[in-house]
Short mmCIF file of C-alpha atoms and ligand atoms in Angstrom, two decimals:
data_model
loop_
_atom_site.label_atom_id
_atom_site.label_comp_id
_atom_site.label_asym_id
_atom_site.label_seq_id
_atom_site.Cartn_x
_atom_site.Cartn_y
_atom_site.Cartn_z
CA UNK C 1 32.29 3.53 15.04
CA UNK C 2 34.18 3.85 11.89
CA UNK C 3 32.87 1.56 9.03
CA UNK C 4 34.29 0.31 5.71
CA UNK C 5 31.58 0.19 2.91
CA UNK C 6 33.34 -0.85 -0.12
CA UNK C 7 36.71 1.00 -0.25
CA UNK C 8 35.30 3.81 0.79
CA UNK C 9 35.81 4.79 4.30
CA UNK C 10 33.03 6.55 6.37
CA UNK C 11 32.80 8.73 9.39
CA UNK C 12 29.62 7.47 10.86
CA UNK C 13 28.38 7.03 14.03
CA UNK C 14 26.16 3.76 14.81
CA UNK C 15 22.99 5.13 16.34
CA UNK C 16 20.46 2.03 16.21
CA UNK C 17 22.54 -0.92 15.89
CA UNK C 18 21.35 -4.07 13.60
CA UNK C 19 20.61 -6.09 16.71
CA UNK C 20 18.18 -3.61 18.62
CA UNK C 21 16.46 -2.64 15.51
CA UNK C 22 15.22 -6.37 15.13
CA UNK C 23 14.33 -6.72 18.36
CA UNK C 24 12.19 -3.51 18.19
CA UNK C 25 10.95 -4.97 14.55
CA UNK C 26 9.64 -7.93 16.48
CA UNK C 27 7.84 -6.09 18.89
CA UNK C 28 6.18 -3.96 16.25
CA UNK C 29 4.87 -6.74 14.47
CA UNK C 30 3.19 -8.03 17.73
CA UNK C 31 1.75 -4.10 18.65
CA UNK C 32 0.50 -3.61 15.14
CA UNK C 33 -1.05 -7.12 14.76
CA UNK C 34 -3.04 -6.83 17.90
CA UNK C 35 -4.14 -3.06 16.72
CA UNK C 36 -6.32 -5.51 13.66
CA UNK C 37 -8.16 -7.99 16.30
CA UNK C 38 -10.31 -9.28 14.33
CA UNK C 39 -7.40 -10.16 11.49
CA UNK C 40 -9.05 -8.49 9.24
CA UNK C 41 -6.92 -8.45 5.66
CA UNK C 42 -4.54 -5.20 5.68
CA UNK C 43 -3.00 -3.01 2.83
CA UNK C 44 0.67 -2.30 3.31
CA UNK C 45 1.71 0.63 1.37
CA UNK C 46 5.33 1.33 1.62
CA UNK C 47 6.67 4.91 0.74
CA UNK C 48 9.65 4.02 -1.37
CA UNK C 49 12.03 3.90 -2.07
CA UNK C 50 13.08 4.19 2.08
CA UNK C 51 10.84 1.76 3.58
CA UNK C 52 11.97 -0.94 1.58
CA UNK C 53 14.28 -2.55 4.20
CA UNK C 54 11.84 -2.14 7.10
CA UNK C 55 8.51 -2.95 5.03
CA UNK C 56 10.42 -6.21 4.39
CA UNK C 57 11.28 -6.86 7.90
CA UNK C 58 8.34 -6.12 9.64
CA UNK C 59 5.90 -7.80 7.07
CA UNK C 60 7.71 -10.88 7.69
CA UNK C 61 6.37 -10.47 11.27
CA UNK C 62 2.98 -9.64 10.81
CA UNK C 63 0.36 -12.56 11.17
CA UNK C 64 -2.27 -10.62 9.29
CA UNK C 65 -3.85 -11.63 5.33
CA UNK C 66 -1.86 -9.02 3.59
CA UNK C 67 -1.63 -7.36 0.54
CA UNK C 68 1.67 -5.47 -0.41
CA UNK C 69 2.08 -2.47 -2.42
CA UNK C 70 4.00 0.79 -3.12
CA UNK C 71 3.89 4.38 -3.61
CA UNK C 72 6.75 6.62 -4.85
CA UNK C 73 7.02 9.68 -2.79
CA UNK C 74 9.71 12.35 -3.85
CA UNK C 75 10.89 15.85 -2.29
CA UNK C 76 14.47 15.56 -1.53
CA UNK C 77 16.19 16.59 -4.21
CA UNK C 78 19.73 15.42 -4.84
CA UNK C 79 21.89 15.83 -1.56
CA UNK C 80 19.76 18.60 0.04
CA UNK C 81 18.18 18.03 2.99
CA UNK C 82 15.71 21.09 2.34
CA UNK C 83 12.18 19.53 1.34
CA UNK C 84 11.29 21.00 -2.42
CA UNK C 85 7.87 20.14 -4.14
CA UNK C 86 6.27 16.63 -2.71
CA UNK C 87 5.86 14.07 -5.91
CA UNK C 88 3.88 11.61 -5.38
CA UNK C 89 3.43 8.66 -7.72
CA UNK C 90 0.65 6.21 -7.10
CA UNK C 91 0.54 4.51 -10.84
CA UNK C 92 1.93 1.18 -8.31
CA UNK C 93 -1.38 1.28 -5.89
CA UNK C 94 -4.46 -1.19 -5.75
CA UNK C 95 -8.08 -0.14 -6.03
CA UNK C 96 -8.20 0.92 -1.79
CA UNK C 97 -11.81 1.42 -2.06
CA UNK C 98 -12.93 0.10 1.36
CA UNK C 99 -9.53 -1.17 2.56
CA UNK C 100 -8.01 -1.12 6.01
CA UNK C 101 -4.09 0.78 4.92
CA UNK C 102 -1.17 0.56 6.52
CA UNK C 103 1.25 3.12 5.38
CA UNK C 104 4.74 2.15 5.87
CA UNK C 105 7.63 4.99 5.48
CA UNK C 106 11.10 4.81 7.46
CA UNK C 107 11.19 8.17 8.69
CA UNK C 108 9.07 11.06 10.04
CA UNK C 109 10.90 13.93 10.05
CA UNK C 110 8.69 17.64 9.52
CA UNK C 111 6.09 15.31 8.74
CA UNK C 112 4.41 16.81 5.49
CA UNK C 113 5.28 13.47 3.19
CA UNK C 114 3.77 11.06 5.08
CA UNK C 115 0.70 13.64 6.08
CA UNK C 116 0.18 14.45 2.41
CA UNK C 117 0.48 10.06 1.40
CA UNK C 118 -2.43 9.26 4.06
CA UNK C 119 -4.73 12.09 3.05
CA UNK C 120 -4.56 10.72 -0.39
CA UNK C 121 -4.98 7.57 0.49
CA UNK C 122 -8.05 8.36 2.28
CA UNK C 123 -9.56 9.94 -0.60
CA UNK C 124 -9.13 7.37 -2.72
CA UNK C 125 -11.61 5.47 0.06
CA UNK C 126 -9.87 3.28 2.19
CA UNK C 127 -11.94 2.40 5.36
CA UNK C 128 -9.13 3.64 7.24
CA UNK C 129 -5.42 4.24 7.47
CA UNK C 130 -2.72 4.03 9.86
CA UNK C 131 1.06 4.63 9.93
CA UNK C 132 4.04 2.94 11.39
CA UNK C 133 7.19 4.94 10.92
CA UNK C 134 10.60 2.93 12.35
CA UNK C 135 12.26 6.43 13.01
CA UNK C 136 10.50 9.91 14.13
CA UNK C 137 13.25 12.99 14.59
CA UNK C 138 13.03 14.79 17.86
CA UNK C 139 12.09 19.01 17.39
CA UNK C 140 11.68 18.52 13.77
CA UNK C 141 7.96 18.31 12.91
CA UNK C 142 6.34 21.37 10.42
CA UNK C 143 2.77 19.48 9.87
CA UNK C 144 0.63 17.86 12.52
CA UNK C 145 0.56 13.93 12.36
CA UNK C 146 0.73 11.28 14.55
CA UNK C 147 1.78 7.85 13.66
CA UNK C 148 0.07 5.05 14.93
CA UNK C 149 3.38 2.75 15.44
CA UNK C 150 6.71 4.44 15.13
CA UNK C 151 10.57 2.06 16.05
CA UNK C 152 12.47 4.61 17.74
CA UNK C 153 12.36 8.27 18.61
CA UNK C 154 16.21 9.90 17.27
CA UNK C 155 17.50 13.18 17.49
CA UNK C 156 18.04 15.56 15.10
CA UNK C 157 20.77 14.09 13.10
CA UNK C 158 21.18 12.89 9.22
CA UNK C 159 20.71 9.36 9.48
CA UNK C 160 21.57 6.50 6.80
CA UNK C 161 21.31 2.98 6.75
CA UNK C 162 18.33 0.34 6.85
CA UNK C 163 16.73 2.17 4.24
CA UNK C 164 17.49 5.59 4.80
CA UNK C 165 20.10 6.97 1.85
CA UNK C 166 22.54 9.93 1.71
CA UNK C 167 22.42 10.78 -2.68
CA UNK C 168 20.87 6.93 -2.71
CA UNK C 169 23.45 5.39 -1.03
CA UNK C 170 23.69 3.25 2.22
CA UNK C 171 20.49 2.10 2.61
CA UNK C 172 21.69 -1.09 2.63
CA UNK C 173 23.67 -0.72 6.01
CA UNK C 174 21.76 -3.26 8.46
CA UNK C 175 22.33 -0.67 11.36
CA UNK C 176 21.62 3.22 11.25
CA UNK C 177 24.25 5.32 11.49
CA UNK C 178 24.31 9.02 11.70
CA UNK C 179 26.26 10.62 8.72
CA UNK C 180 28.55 13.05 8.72
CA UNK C 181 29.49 14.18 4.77
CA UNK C 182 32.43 16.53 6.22
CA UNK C 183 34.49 13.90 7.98
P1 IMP V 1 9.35 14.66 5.75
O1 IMP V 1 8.33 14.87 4.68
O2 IMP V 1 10.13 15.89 6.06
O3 IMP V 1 8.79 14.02 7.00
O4 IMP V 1 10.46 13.75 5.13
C1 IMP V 1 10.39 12.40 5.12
C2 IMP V 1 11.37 11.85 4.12
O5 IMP V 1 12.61 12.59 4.09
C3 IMP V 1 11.75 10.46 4.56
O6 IMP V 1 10.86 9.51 4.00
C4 IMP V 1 13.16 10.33 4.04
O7 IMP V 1 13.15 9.86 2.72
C5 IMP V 1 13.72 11.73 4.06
N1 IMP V 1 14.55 11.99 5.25
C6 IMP V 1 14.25 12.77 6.30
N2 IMP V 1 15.23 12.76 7.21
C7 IMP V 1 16.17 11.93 6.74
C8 IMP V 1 17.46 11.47 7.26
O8 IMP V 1 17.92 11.81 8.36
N3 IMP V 1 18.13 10.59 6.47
C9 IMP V 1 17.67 10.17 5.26
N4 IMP V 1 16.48 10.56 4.76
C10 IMP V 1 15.74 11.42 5.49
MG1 MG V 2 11.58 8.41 2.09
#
């Protein structure tokens, strides 16, 4: 479906639209609540800058003590889609030391960011650490993981929207869309 942001027009697809991703948002707060029976306190970390959407979605639907916080994770570089070098910045993080983690990213694609958060997070000694993803490409994963909650399974398209960015932009889009920069 053809969509106006601003004045610019776009040629993008809706994938996931706004409506279904809040209904599967709701159900992921109830499977990842009832994953921490005894309601033990959890520590979100959100991979930013693309989980911000989701991580403020789905915390609003978790009945668990929580504590938020953030870690910058960086290997696309500009408008590539080629991953370079993985940054990671973790100046924003808590002392984990015995804490039950909950890494939150938007989107699992050959898998080596989020792989290369959780190990760090585990040796900086949290008791344990899980991962819900909303989005995990199809025929695209390079590094063994396996996320504990993940929204939808997508194929293997350039998605924006609800996070996700093309050169930073988008993310605000309450659907996701699959982007096409040669329209
Ligand atoms: P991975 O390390 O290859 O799994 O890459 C994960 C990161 O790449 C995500 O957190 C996103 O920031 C980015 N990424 C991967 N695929 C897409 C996409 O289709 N659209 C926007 N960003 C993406
Ligand atoms: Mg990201």
């Amino acid at each position: 479906m053809p969509r106006e942001v601003g004045s610019q027009p776009m040629n993008m697809k809706v994938l996931i639209p706004a409506e279904a991703i809040q209904r599967r948002v709701d159900e992921l707060g109830r499977e990842i609540a009832a994953a921490y029976p005894n309601h033990q306190p959890v520590t979100i970390v959100g991979v930013l800058t693309g989980c911000l959407v989701f991580l403020a979605d789905l915390i609003r639907r978790l009945d668990l003590p929580l504590r938020i916080s953030l870690i910058q994770a960086s290997s696309y570089r500009g408008e590539t889609t080629q991953a370079g070098e993985l940054l990671l910045g973790a100046e924003m993080l808590p002392d984990l030391t015995g804490r039950d983690v909950l890494l939150i990213d938007d989107i699992l694609d050959t898998g080596r960011t989020i792989s290369k958060i959780a190990e760090r997070l585990k040796a900086l000694g949290s008791r344990s650490v899980r991962a819900a993803v909303l989005l995990r490409k199809r025929g695209r994963q390079e590094v063994p993981f396996e996320p504990d909650f993940c929204g939808f399974e997508i194929p293997n398209e350039f998605v924006v929207g609800y996070g996700l960015d093309y050169n930073d932009e988008y993310r605000h889009l309450p659907f996701i869309g699959i982007f096409n920069s040669t329209p």
